[in-house]
């Protein structure tokens, strides 16, 4: 517990920190300093080249819901905006904060309150790590399905605020499908509970769905009731290698046309396989130029495997059922992925398209590469049409690495427009944050945007929470 010192450069924040020190000294609050600079950005916006922020935001570490309410009320009184923050693993700038803002970290709101196998729910505080919940559930033969690749480091609260996806979404849906009820602290400091513990429930407007994916602009999630499920009786990993990216992308439709619904369908194109081999000393490229990495689970695993194999072989794949040991290695390779050397600029993306249009997006790469003089590659959560393209460009000798050429972002924007043109969306799972607001405005009709601002206004009329994000 530290009594905050009033070193904040802005009057509102200085006065807020003085009040916190006087009235609620039990809350650990750090004033803006070089030490809080890490709270000024998230994983997607952290400076890769160049100097870090001189001064970060003020950061509070409440340990109870009542403390969150006190902080929000004091911030509102002093006109200091509040940035909710989980683990800061976001990739869209949603948790970015400046030195005149107060970050409310959920790091110490990290209790698993209840696990009820009978109701198939868990009740958690927002700072519980996704992996920590699954570690508690596994010995009970249960699991929490949403599994962003960041599951070891990201919080359930952050997953809810971003409506995080993950590998298993192909079968179990995104985070929204696993959230039944939420406790939320609103901008006036009040605490509301929305949703229900029952699996069903349609009373009133669905405010749970509104808060899920709202990127911290409507309130701070301080509690969640989430669905849990029995661990599958069996899991099996199947690889399908192809002679070209185009052949692999085209084969995704063969899985859709079959009666098998894998729990995971990941597609890795040729540059991605080469990048993983270079970073991890693996030998994926020797097996083919594109890979569908698939997990089946549940009862009837042999029947599922047979039907899947037949569908993929008919689409030209070399199919192998992997041993458990090899499967573990393959999934780790997928999750840790390729690494980008210091000698290149790169920009990541997160578009989603209808499943039947994935191949068209891969087919658009050469045109976009030629237009902007960059290289493109992508992995795709192919089961739900979500692609993560990466744009790269070698940094020429003598160039300032901190000055990223416009070509990178222009190419990334072109990919987004390619997705929109086939009925897709600017973000599949990472959110809008600060980095995709202009593109979101291209996707959303003016009347829809004004309706979204009206919702924000109704819940947070003074714009306390996360200004300049998401909307
Ligand atoms: C290596 C890596 C892999 C990733 N893989 C995936 C993936 O497969 N799928 C995917 O969807 N994402 C992925 N991400 C992105 C990121 O991990 C997710 O967006 C995650 O849900 C963010 O959780 P967090 O706790 O880090 O939240 P933060 O980054 O701290 O915050 C994210 C947003 O949520 C808000 N927020 C956080 N907590 C709360 C709360 N309690 N109440 C209200 N608002 C809140 C913040 O204000 C911000 O807008 C990946 C990131 C990395 C670094």
Short mmCIF file of C-alpha atoms and ligand atoms in Angstrom, two decimals:
data_model
loop_
_atom_site.label_atom_id
_atom_site.label_comp_id
_atom_site.label_asym_id
_atom_site.label_seq_id
_atom_site.Cartn_x
_atom_site.Cartn_y
_atom_site.Cartn_z
CA UNK A 1 0.00 0.00 0.00
CA UNK A 2 1.50 3.31 -0.99
CA UNK A 3 0.28 6.80 -0.25
CA UNK A 4 0.33 8.50 -3.62
CA UNK A 5 2.50 11.55 -3.97
CA UNK A 6 0.95 14.48 -5.79
CA UNK A 7 3.46 14.67 -8.62
CA UNK A 8 0.85 14.41 -11.36
CA UNK A 9 1.23 17.18 -13.92
CA UNK A 10 -2.49 17.71 -14.40
CA UNK A 11 -4.66 19.45 -11.84
CA UNK A 12 -7.56 17.01 -12.01
CA UNK A 13 -5.33 14.00 -11.59
CA UNK A 14 -3.25 15.65 -8.82
CA UNK A 15 -6.43 16.44 -6.90
CA UNK A 16 -7.73 12.90 -7.46
CA UNK A 17 -4.50 11.38 -6.15
CA UNK A 18 -4.63 13.69 -3.11
CA UNK A 19 -8.20 12.54 -2.38
CA UNK A 20 -7.30 8.88 -2.80
CA UNK A 21 -4.35 9.30 -0.40
CA UNK A 22 -6.59 11.02 2.14
CA UNK A 23 -9.86 9.08 1.86
CA UNK A 24 -8.97 5.59 0.59
CA UNK A 25 -5.29 5.18 1.42
CA UNK A 26 -5.73 1.40 1.50
CA UNK A 27 -5.89 1.38 -2.31
CA UNK A 28 -2.48 1.03 -3.93
CA UNK A 29 -2.27 3.89 -6.43
CA UNK A 30 0.89 4.85 -8.31
CA UNK A 31 1.24 8.39 -9.69
CA UNK A 32 2.47 8.95 -13.24
CA UNK A 33 6.16 8.15 -13.56
CA UNK A 34 8.66 6.31 -15.70
CA UNK A 35 7.75 3.16 -13.75
CA UNK A 36 4.12 3.33 -14.86
CA UNK A 37 5.13 3.88 -18.51
CA UNK A 38 4.43 0.20 -19.22
CA UNK A 39 0.76 0.88 -18.44
CA UNK A 40 0.68 3.50 -21.19
CA UNK A 41 0.46 0.94 -23.97
CA UNK A 42 -0.61 -2.63 -24.70
CA UNK A 43 1.08 -5.48 -26.56
CA UNK A 44 -0.08 -4.10 -29.91
CA UNK A 45 1.15 -0.54 -29.39
CA UNK A 46 4.31 -0.99 -27.29
CA UNK A 47 7.16 0.83 -29.03
CA UNK A 48 9.27 -1.74 -30.85
CA UNK A 49 11.87 0.78 -31.90
CA UNK A 50 12.59 4.15 -30.29
CA UNK A 51 12.17 5.35 -26.73
CA UNK A 52 9.42 4.31 -24.33
CA UNK A 53 7.02 6.89 -22.88
CA UNK A 54 8.69 9.25 -20.39
CA UNK A 55 5.73 9.27 -18.01
CA UNK A 56 3.00 6.67 -17.86
CA UNK A 57 -0.52 7.16 -16.45
CA UNK A 58 -1.53 6.95 -12.80
CA UNK A 59 -2.35 3.31 -11.98
CA UNK A 60 -4.66 1.95 -9.28
CA UNK A 61 -4.71 -1.66 -8.08
CA UNK A 62 -8.06 -2.15 -6.32
CA UNK A 63 -8.61 -5.41 -4.47
CA UNK A 64 -12.39 -5.22 -4.01
CA UNK A 65 -15.41 -4.13 -6.03
CA UNK A 66 -16.08 -1.39 -3.45
CA UNK A 67 -12.60 0.01 -4.12
CA UNK A 68 -13.31 0.11 -7.85
CA UNK A 69 -16.51 2.03 -7.11
CA UNK A 70 -14.64 4.52 -4.90
CA UNK A 71 -12.02 5.10 -7.57
CA UNK A 72 -14.62 5.63 -10.30
CA UNK A 73 -16.59 8.11 -8.19
CA UNK A 74 -13.45 10.09 -7.31
CA UNK A 75 -12.28 10.09 -10.94
CA UNK A 76 -15.70 11.32 -12.06
CA UNK A 77 -15.64 14.09 -9.43
CA UNK A 78 -12.25 15.34 -10.65
CA UNK A 79 -12.94 14.89 -14.36
CA UNK A 80 -10.15 12.32 -14.78
CA UNK A 81 -10.84 9.68 -17.40
CA UNK A 82 -10.47 6.01 -16.48
CA UNK A 83 -8.83 3.26 -18.53
CA UNK A 84 -9.79 -0.27 -17.43
CA UNK A 85 -6.91 -2.70 -17.84
CA UNK A 86 -6.45 -6.45 -17.55
CA UNK A 87 -3.08 -7.89 -18.54
CA UNK A 88 -2.35 -5.38 -21.32
CA UNK A 89 -2.01 -8.17 -23.89
CA UNK A 90 -4.47 -6.42 -26.24
CA UNK A 91 -3.39 -5.83 -29.82
CA UNK A 92 -5.55 -2.83 -30.75
CA UNK A 93 -4.55 -0.11 -28.28
CA UNK A 94 -7.68 -0.54 -26.15
CA UNK A 95 -5.76 -0.24 -22.89
CA UNK A 96 -3.51 2.63 -24.00
CA UNK A 97 -3.38 5.46 -21.42
CA UNK A 98 -1.78 8.90 -21.12
CA UNK A 99 -0.21 10.64 -18.13
CA UNK A 100 -3.40 12.59 -17.34
CA UNK A 101 -5.50 9.39 -17.03
CA UNK A 102 -6.13 6.84 -14.30
CA UNK A 103 -5.64 3.19 -15.22
CA UNK A 104 -7.74 0.84 -13.09
CA UNK A 105 -5.90 -2.47 -13.15
CA UNK A 106 -7.79 -5.67 -12.38
CA UNK A 107 -4.54 -7.48 -11.55
CA UNK A 108 -5.50 -7.96 -7.88
CA UNK A 109 -9.16 -8.79 -8.54
CA UNK A 110 -8.07 -12.30 -9.29
CA UNK A 111 -10.21 -14.68 -7.23
CA UNK A 112 -12.07 -17.68 -8.59
CA UNK A 113 -15.18 -17.22 -6.48
CA UNK A 114 -17.07 -20.41 -7.29
CA UNK A 115 -17.04 -23.45 -9.53
CA UNK A 116 -20.39 -25.18 -9.87
CA UNK A 117 -20.28 -28.40 -11.92
CA UNK A 118 -24.00 -28.84 -11.22
CA UNK A 119 -24.93 -25.53 -12.88
CA UNK A 120 -22.01 -25.75 -15.34
CA UNK A 121 -20.80 -22.27 -14.35
CA UNK A 122 -17.79 -20.61 -12.79
CA UNK A 123 -17.94 -17.23 -11.07
CA UNK A 124 -14.73 -15.23 -11.36
CA UNK A 125 -13.25 -11.83 -10.72
CA UNK A 126 -12.03 -10.08 -13.88
CA UNK A 127 -8.29 -10.35 -13.22
CA UNK A 128 -8.29 -14.17 -13.22
CA UNK A 129 -6.04 -15.39 -16.02
CA UNK A 130 -7.75 -17.59 -18.61
CA UNK A 131 -5.16 -20.33 -17.96
CA UNK A 132 -5.61 -20.09 -14.18
CA UNK A 133 -9.31 -20.87 -14.51
CA UNK A 134 -8.58 -23.82 -16.78
CA UNK A 135 -5.89 -25.08 -14.37
CA UNK A 136 -8.53 -25.17 -11.62
CA UNK A 137 -11.13 -26.81 -13.86
CA UNK A 138 -8.98 -29.55 -15.43
CA UNK A 139 -8.73 -31.81 -12.33
CA UNK A 140 -12.54 -31.67 -12.16
CA UNK A 141 -12.78 -32.90 -15.76
CA UNK A 142 -14.05 -29.49 -16.90
CA UNK A 143 -12.88 -26.62 -19.09
CA UNK A 144 -13.66 -23.03 -20.06
CA UNK A 145 -13.76 -23.00 -23.84
CA UNK A 146 -12.62 -19.55 -25.10
CA UNK A 147 -8.89 -19.96 -25.71
CA UNK A 148 -7.13 -16.93 -27.19
CA UNK A 149 -3.54 -17.81 -28.06
CA UNK A 150 -2.73 -15.41 -25.19
CA UNK A 151 -4.62 -17.65 -22.72
CA UNK A 152 -1.62 -17.98 -20.41
CA UNK A 153 -1.22 -14.21 -20.00
CA UNK A 154 -4.61 -12.56 -20.63
CA UNK A 155 -7.42 -12.04 -18.11
CA UNK A 156 -11.01 -13.24 -18.27
CA UNK A 157 -12.09 -9.58 -17.85
CA UNK A 158 -9.95 -8.55 -20.83
CA UNK A 159 -11.24 -11.51 -22.84
CA UNK A 160 -14.80 -10.40 -22.08
CA UNK A 161 -14.09 -6.74 -22.88
CA UNK A 162 -12.64 -7.73 -26.27
CA UNK A 163 -15.00 -10.66 -26.91
CA UNK A 164 -11.83 -12.64 -27.48
CA UNK A 165 -11.73 -15.47 -29.94
CA UNK A 166 -9.26 -18.29 -30.09
CA UNK A 167 -8.51 -21.60 -31.67
CA UNK A 168 -11.47 -23.59 -30.33
CA UNK A 169 -14.02 -20.97 -31.44
CA UNK A 170 -14.58 -23.12 -34.52
CA UNK A 171 -16.70 -25.43 -32.37
CA UNK A 172 -17.36 -23.68 -29.06
CA UNK A 173 -17.88 -20.08 -30.17
CA UNK A 174 -16.21 -16.86 -29.06
CA UNK A 175 -16.16 -15.48 -25.52
CA UNK A 176 -19.72 -14.10 -25.83
CA UNK A 177 -21.07 -17.64 -26.15
CA UNK A 178 -19.57 -18.52 -22.75
CA UNK A 179 -20.69 -15.51 -20.68
CA UNK A 180 -23.98 -15.74 -18.79
CA UNK A 181 -23.86 -12.82 -16.35
CA UNK A 182 -21.71 -9.81 -15.49
CA UNK A 183 -21.22 -7.40 -12.61
CA UNK A 184 -20.24 -3.99 -13.95
CA UNK A 185 -19.26 -0.72 -12.27
CA UNK A 186 -20.81 2.13 -14.25
CA UNK A 187 -19.56 5.69 -14.69
CA UNK A 188 -21.54 6.99 -11.67
CA UNK A 189 -19.88 4.35 -9.48
CA UNK A 190 -23.02 2.20 -9.26
CA UNK A 191 -22.74 -1.57 -9.48
CA UNK A 192 -25.14 -3.42 -11.79
CA UNK A 193 -25.62 -7.13 -12.34
CA UNK A 194 -26.82 -8.13 -15.80
CA UNK A 195 -27.70 -11.55 -17.19
CA UNK A 196 -28.49 -14.69 -15.23
CA UNK A 197 -26.95 -17.86 -13.87
CA UNK A 198 -29.35 -20.03 -15.83
CA UNK A 199 -28.26 -21.21 -19.27
CA UNK A 200 -31.39 -19.62 -20.73
CA UNK A 201 -32.85 -16.18 -20.05
CA UNK A 202 -34.41 -13.52 -22.25
CA UNK A 203 -35.72 -10.98 -19.76
CA UNK A 204 -35.22 -7.47 -21.13
CA UNK A 205 -32.57 -6.23 -23.55
CA UNK A 206 -29.45 -8.39 -23.64
CA UNK A 207 -27.02 -6.13 -21.80
CA UNK A 208 -24.52 -8.95 -21.28
CA UNK A 209 -23.97 -9.07 -25.03
CA UNK A 210 -23.67 -5.29 -25.05
CA UNK A 211 -20.91 -5.27 -22.43
CA UNK A 212 -19.07 -8.23 -23.97
CA UNK A 213 -16.76 -6.71 -26.57
CA UNK A 214 -17.35 -3.12 -25.43
CA UNK A 215 -13.59 -2.59 -24.88
CA UNK A 216 -13.95 -0.81 -21.55
CA UNK A 217 -15.94 2.15 -22.89
CA UNK A 218 -19.19 1.36 -21.03
CA UNK A 219 -18.03 0.27 -17.57
CA UNK A 220 -15.58 -1.88 -15.64
CA UNK A 221 -16.39 -5.60 -15.50
CA UNK A 222 -15.79 -6.64 -11.89
CA UNK A 223 -17.38 -10.11 -11.90
CA UNK A 224 -18.40 -12.73 -14.44
CA UNK A 225 -20.47 -15.91 -14.46
CA UNK A 226 -19.14 -18.06 -17.29
CA UNK A 227 -20.11 -21.41 -18.79
CA UNK A 228 -17.92 -24.43 -18.20
CA UNK A 229 -18.09 -27.77 -19.99
CA UNK A 230 -16.93 -31.36 -19.57
CA UNK A 231 -13.49 -32.03 -21.09
CA UNK A 232 -13.93 -34.00 -24.33
CA UNK A 233 -13.52 -37.78 -23.97
CA UNK A 234 -10.91 -37.74 -26.73
CA UNK A 235 -8.88 -35.29 -28.78
CA UNK A 236 -7.07 -36.02 -32.04
CA UNK A 237 -4.81 -33.87 -34.20
CA UNK A 238 -4.90 -34.24 -37.98
CA UNK A 239 -2.51 -32.48 -40.39
CA UNK A 240 -3.31 -31.84 -44.04
CA UNK A 241 -0.41 -30.54 -46.17
CA UNK A 242 -0.90 -29.05 -49.65
CA UNK A 243 1.35 -28.12 -52.56
CA UNK A 244 0.30 -24.47 -52.54
CA UNK A 245 -1.38 -21.87 -50.36
CA UNK A 246 -4.21 -21.66 -52.90
CA UNK A 247 -4.86 -25.42 -52.75
CA UNK A 248 -4.92 -25.37 -48.94
CA UNK A 249 -7.22 -22.35 -48.77
CA UNK A 250 -9.59 -23.95 -51.26
CA UNK A 251 -9.76 -27.13 -49.15
CA UNK A 252 -11.28 -25.30 -46.18
CA UNK A 253 -14.62 -25.57 -47.99
CA UNK A 254 -14.25 -29.35 -48.12
CA UNK A 255 -14.34 -29.48 -44.31
CA UNK A 256 -17.42 -27.25 -44.23
CA UNK A 257 -19.11 -29.49 -46.78
CA UNK A 258 -18.43 -32.60 -44.67
CA UNK A 259 -20.45 -33.48 -41.58
CA UNK A 260 -17.45 -33.13 -39.27
CA UNK A 261 -17.15 -30.07 -37.06
CA UNK A 262 -13.56 -29.94 -35.74
CA UNK A 263 -12.86 -28.06 -32.52
CA UNK A 264 -9.91 -26.27 -34.19
CA UNK A 265 -9.09 -25.57 -37.86
CA UNK A 266 -5.95 -23.48 -38.33
CA UNK A 267 -4.59 -22.61 -41.77
CA UNK A 268 -0.94 -21.65 -42.24
CA UNK A 269 0.26 -20.36 -45.61
CA UNK A 270 3.65 -20.94 -47.19
CA UNK A 271 5.50 -17.85 -45.79
CA UNK A 272 4.12 -18.65 -42.34
CA UNK A 273 5.46 -22.23 -42.48
CA UNK A 274 8.85 -20.89 -43.63
CA UNK A 275 8.82 -18.25 -40.88
CA UNK A 276 8.04 -20.84 -38.19
CA UNK A 277 10.79 -23.15 -39.48
CA UNK A 278 13.29 -20.28 -39.41
CA UNK A 279 12.31 -19.25 -35.88
CA UNK A 280 11.79 -22.69 -34.35
CA UNK A 281 14.08 -24.97 -36.42
CA UNK A 282 11.07 -27.10 -37.33
CA UNK A 283 10.60 -28.90 -40.64
CA UNK A 284 7.07 -27.96 -41.66
CA UNK A 285 7.89 -26.61 -45.12
CA UNK A 286 9.50 -29.92 -46.07
CA UNK A 287 6.06 -31.53 -45.65
CA UNK A 288 4.21 -29.07 -47.90
CA UNK A 289 3.59 -25.46 -48.89
CA UNK A 290 0.46 -24.94 -46.79
CA UNK A 291 -1.01 -26.62 -43.74
CA UNK A 292 -4.45 -27.19 -42.28
CA UNK A 293 -3.84 -28.09 -38.64
CA UNK A 294 -7.00 -29.61 -37.25
CA UNK A 295 -8.19 -30.89 -33.90
CA UNK A 296 -11.15 -33.22 -33.51
CA UNK A 297 -12.69 -33.92 -30.15
CA UNK A 298 -15.55 -35.77 -28.48
CA UNK A 299 -17.26 -39.08 -28.98
CA UNK A 300 -16.95 -41.06 -32.21
CA UNK A 301 -13.44 -39.78 -32.82
CA UNK A 302 -12.60 -42.62 -35.25
CA UNK A 303 -15.68 -41.92 -37.37
CA UNK A 304 -14.89 -38.19 -37.34
CA UNK A 305 -11.28 -38.88 -38.38
CA UNK A 306 -12.34 -41.13 -41.24
CA UNK A 307 -14.83 -38.65 -42.68
CA UNK A 308 -12.42 -35.73 -42.31
CA UNK A 309 -9.57 -37.66 -43.93
CA UNK A 310 -11.73 -38.62 -46.89
CA UNK A 311 -12.87 -35.01 -47.41
CA UNK A 312 -9.32 -33.63 -47.23
CA UNK A 313 -7.78 -36.30 -49.46
CA UNK A 314 -10.45 -35.63 -52.07
CA UNK A 315 -9.32 -31.98 -51.92
CA UNK A 316 -5.72 -32.99 -52.68
CA UNK A 317 -4.23 -33.08 -49.18
CA UNK A 318 -1.57 -35.35 -47.72
CA UNK A 319 -3.29 -36.27 -44.46
CA UNK A 320 -1.72 -37.67 -41.30
CA UNK A 321 -3.20 -38.47 -37.91
CA UNK A 322 -0.54 -37.19 -35.49
CA UNK A 323 0.64 -38.96 -32.34
CA UNK A 324 -0.08 -37.18 -29.05
CA UNK A 325 3.59 -36.22 -28.74
CA UNK A 326 3.83 -34.81 -32.27
CA UNK A 327 0.48 -33.07 -31.82
CA UNK A 328 1.77 -31.24 -28.75
CA UNK A 329 4.79 -30.00 -30.73
CA UNK A 330 2.63 -28.90 -33.66
CA UNK A 331 0.22 -26.90 -31.48
CA UNK A 332 3.12 -25.25 -29.69
CA UNK A 333 4.61 -24.31 -33.08
CA UNK A 334 1.27 -22.82 -34.10
CA UNK A 335 0.93 -20.84 -30.89
CA UNK A 336 4.48 -19.53 -30.65
CA UNK A 337 4.54 -18.97 -34.38
CA UNK A 338 7.03 -17.16 -36.48
CA UNK A 339 9.18 -14.40 -35.02
CA UNK A 340 9.97 -11.15 -36.75
CA UNK A 341 13.58 -10.12 -36.83
CA UNK A 342 14.73 -6.67 -35.84
CA UNK A 343 15.69 -6.10 -39.47
CA UNK A 344 12.08 -5.77 -40.69
CA UNK A 345 9.13 -3.54 -40.13
CA UNK A 346 5.88 -5.39 -39.75
CA UNK A 347 2.18 -4.73 -39.21
CA UNK A 348 -0.32 -7.31 -38.04
CA UNK A 349 -3.96 -7.64 -38.98
CA UNK A 350 -7.17 -9.29 -37.81
CA UNK A 351 -9.88 -9.46 -40.45
CA UNK A 352 -12.80 -11.87 -40.68
CA UNK A 353 -14.72 -12.98 -43.76
CA UNK A 354 -17.46 -15.50 -44.50
CA UNK A 355 -15.77 -18.91 -44.54
CA UNK A 356 -16.44 -19.44 -48.22
CA UNK A 357 -14.40 -16.30 -49.09
CA UNK A 358 -11.14 -17.13 -47.24
CA UNK A 359 -9.44 -18.38 -50.42
CA UNK A 360 -10.26 -15.09 -52.21
CA UNK A 361 -8.45 -13.10 -49.53
CA UNK A 362 -5.31 -15.22 -49.91
CA UNK A 363 -5.63 -14.82 -53.68
CA UNK A 364 -5.63 -11.01 -53.28
CA UNK A 365 -2.17 -11.01 -51.62
CA UNK A 366 0.00 -10.77 -54.80
CA UNK A 367 -1.89 -7.70 -56.05
CA UNK A 368 -1.58 -5.91 -52.71
CA UNK A 369 2.09 -6.92 -52.41
CA UNK A 370 2.84 -5.49 -55.86
CA UNK A 371 0.89 -2.28 -55.18
CA UNK A 372 2.77 -1.45 -51.97
CA UNK A 373 6.11 -3.23 -52.37
CA UNK A 374 5.60 -5.31 -49.21
CA UNK A 375 5.39 -9.03 -48.39
CA UNK A 376 2.19 -10.61 -47.05
CA UNK A 377 1.43 -13.83 -45.23
CA UNK A 378 -1.31 -15.03 -42.92
CA UNK A 379 -2.50 -17.62 -40.49
CA UNK A 380 -6.23 -18.11 -40.30
CA UNK A 381 -8.60 -19.44 -37.68
CA UNK A 382 -10.18 -21.06 -40.73
CA UNK A 383 -13.12 -22.55 -38.84
CA UNK A 384 -14.57 -19.10 -38.34
CA UNK A 385 -13.12 -17.10 -41.24
CA UNK A 386 -10.71 -15.07 -39.11
CA UNK A 387 -7.36 -14.21 -40.76
CA UNK A 388 -4.29 -12.69 -39.13
CA UNK A 389 -2.31 -11.27 -42.04
CA UNK A 390 1.18 -9.90 -41.46
CA UNK A 391 2.70 -7.21 -43.67
CA UNK A 392 6.51 -7.08 -43.67
CA UNK A 393 9.17 -4.89 -45.24
CA UNK A 394 12.94 -5.14 -44.69
CA UNK A 395 14.43 -2.02 -43.10
CA UNK A 396 16.99 -0.63 -45.58
CA UNK A 397 20.50 0.19 -44.31
CA UNK A 398 20.59 3.66 -42.80
CA UNK A 399 16.81 3.98 -42.38
CA UNK A 400 15.38 4.96 -38.99
CA UNK A 401 13.57 1.82 -37.70
CA UNK A 402 11.22 4.00 -35.66
CA UNK A 403 9.83 5.63 -38.80
CA UNK A 404 7.49 3.00 -40.24
CA UNK A 405 6.73 3.61 -43.93
CA UNK A 406 3.12 4.33 -44.84
CA UNK A 407 3.21 1.39 -47.30
CA UNK A 408 2.85 -1.08 -44.42
CA UNK A 409 -0.31 0.44 -43.07
CA UNK A 410 -1.68 1.15 -46.53
CA UNK A 411 -1.30 -2.54 -47.40
CA UNK A 412 -2.97 -3.56 -44.11
CA UNK A 413 -5.84 -1.16 -44.85
CA UNK A 414 -6.20 -2.62 -48.36
CA UNK A 415 -6.58 -6.07 -46.79
CA UNK A 416 -9.31 -4.77 -44.54
CA UNK A 417 -11.10 -3.31 -47.56
CA UNK A 418 -10.73 -6.64 -49.37
CA UNK A 419 -12.46 -8.26 -46.38
CA UNK A 420 -15.24 -5.67 -46.38
CA UNK A 421 -15.78 -6.20 -50.10
CA UNK A 422 -16.67 -9.87 -49.52
CA UNK A 423 -18.99 -9.27 -46.57
CA UNK A 424 -16.33 -9.40 -43.86
CA UNK A 425 -15.37 -7.14 -40.97
CA UNK A 426 -12.42 -4.96 -39.94
CA UNK A 427 -11.75 -6.95 -36.77
CA UNK A 428 -12.48 -10.59 -36.05
CA UNK A 429 -11.33 -10.68 -32.43
CA UNK A 430 -8.69 -8.11 -31.47
CA UNK A 431 -11.11 -5.19 -31.35
CA UNK A 432 -11.07 -1.61 -32.60
CA UNK A 433 -9.20 0.12 -29.74
CA UNK A 434 -7.29 3.12 -31.02
CA UNK A 435 -5.82 1.50 -34.12
CA UNK A 436 -8.91 0.65 -36.18
CA UNK A 437 -11.37 3.46 -35.48
CA UNK A 438 -11.13 5.00 -38.94
CA UNK A 439 -11.65 1.62 -40.59
CA UNK A 440 -14.59 0.80 -38.31
CA UNK A 441 -16.18 4.02 -39.53
CA UNK A 442 -15.90 2.65 -43.07
CA UNK A 443 -17.74 -0.52 -42.07
CA UNK A 444 -20.51 0.91 -39.91
CA UNK A 445 -23.34 2.96 -41.39
CA UNK A 446 -23.69 6.52 -40.05
CA UNK A 447 -27.00 5.69 -38.31
CA UNK A 448 -25.45 2.63 -36.67
CA UNK A 449 -22.52 4.69 -35.40
CA UNK A 450 -24.84 7.35 -33.99
CA UNK A 451 -26.84 4.58 -32.24
CA UNK A 452 -23.59 3.31 -30.72
CA UNK A 453 -22.66 6.81 -29.50
CA UNK A 454 -26.17 7.12 -28.04
CA UNK A 455 -25.64 3.91 -26.05
CA UNK A 456 -22.29 5.24 -24.80
CA UNK A 457 -23.95 8.52 -23.88
CA UNK A 458 -26.75 6.79 -21.98
CA UNK A 459 -24.34 4.79 -19.81
CA UNK A 460 -21.40 7.18 -19.59
CA UNK A 461 -22.65 10.70 -20.37
CA UNK A 462 -19.45 12.50 -19.38
CA UNK A 463 -17.21 10.14 -21.36
CA UNK A 464 -15.34 8.91 -18.27
CA UNK A 465 -14.39 5.46 -19.53
CA UNK A 466 -11.71 4.88 -22.15
CA UNK A 467 -12.25 8.00 -24.30
CA UNK A 468 -11.06 7.78 -27.89
CA UNK A 469 -11.38 3.99 -28.06
CA UNK A 470 -13.56 1.50 -29.89
CA UNK A 471 -16.37 3.79 -31.13
C1 LIG B 1 0.70 -13.49 -28.19
C2 LIG B 1 -0.72 -12.99 -28.25
C3 LIG B 1 -1.70 -13.81 -28.77
C4 LIG B 1 -3.02 -13.37 -28.84
N1 LIG B 1 -3.97 -14.20 -29.33
C5 LIG B 1 -5.26 -13.81 -29.36
C6 LIG B 1 -6.27 -14.68 -29.84
O1 LIG B 1 -6.01 -15.83 -30.26
N2 LIG B 1 -7.54 -14.24 -29.84
C7 LIG B 1 -7.87 -12.98 -29.38
O2 LIG B 1 -9.05 -12.63 -29.38
N3 LIG B 1 -6.93 -12.14 -28.92
C8 LIG B 1 -5.65 -12.52 -28.89
N4 LIG B 1 -4.69 -11.66 -28.42
C9 LIG B 1 -5.08 -10.31 -27.97
C10 LIG B 1 -5.36 -10.18 -26.44
O3 LIG B 1 -4.67 -11.16 -25.71
C11 LIG B 1 -6.86 -10.27 -26.17
O4 LIG B 1 -7.50 -9.14 -26.73
C12 LIG B 1 -7.22 -10.36 -24.69
O5 LIG B 1 -8.60 -10.60 -24.57
C13 LIG B 1 -6.87 -9.11 -23.89
O6 LIG B 1 -6.93 -9.42 -22.51
P1 LIG B 1 -6.13 -8.54 -21.44
O7 LIG B 1 -6.46 -9.03 -20.08
O8 LIG B 1 -4.70 -8.49 -21.77
O9 LIG B 1 -6.81 -7.11 -21.67
P2 LIG B 1 -6.14 -5.67 -21.90
O10 LIG B 1 -5.20 -5.71 -23.05
O11 LIG B 1 -5.61 -5.15 -20.61
O12 LIG B 1 -7.41 -4.83 -22.31
C14 LIG B 1 -8.07 -5.04 -23.52
C15 LIG B 1 -9.32 -4.15 -23.59
O13 LIG B 1 -10.24 -4.55 -22.61
C16 LIG B 1 -10.53 -3.51 -21.69
N5 LIG B 1 -10.64 -4.16 -20.38
C17 LIG B 1 -9.76 -5.02 -19.78
N6 LIG B 1 -10.26 -5.48 -18.63
C18 LIG B 1 -11.49 -4.91 -18.49
C19 LIG B 1 -12.51 -4.99 -17.49
N7 LIG B 1 -12.38 -5.75 -16.39
N8 LIG B 1 -13.64 -4.26 -17.68
C20 LIG B 1 -13.81 -3.49 -18.77
N9 LIG B 1 -12.88 -3.37 -19.73
C21 LIG B 1 -11.73 -4.09 -19.59
C22 LIG B 1 -9.38 -2.53 -21.84
O14 LIG B 1 -9.77 -1.21 -21.51
C23 LIG B 1 -9.05 -2.69 -23.31
O15 LIG B 1 -9.92 -1.91 -24.08
C24 LIG B 1 -3.35 -12.07 -28.37
C25 LIG B 1 -2.35 -11.24 -27.84
C26 LIG B 1 -1.05 -11.69 -27.77
C27 LIG B 1 0.00 -10.78 -27.19
#
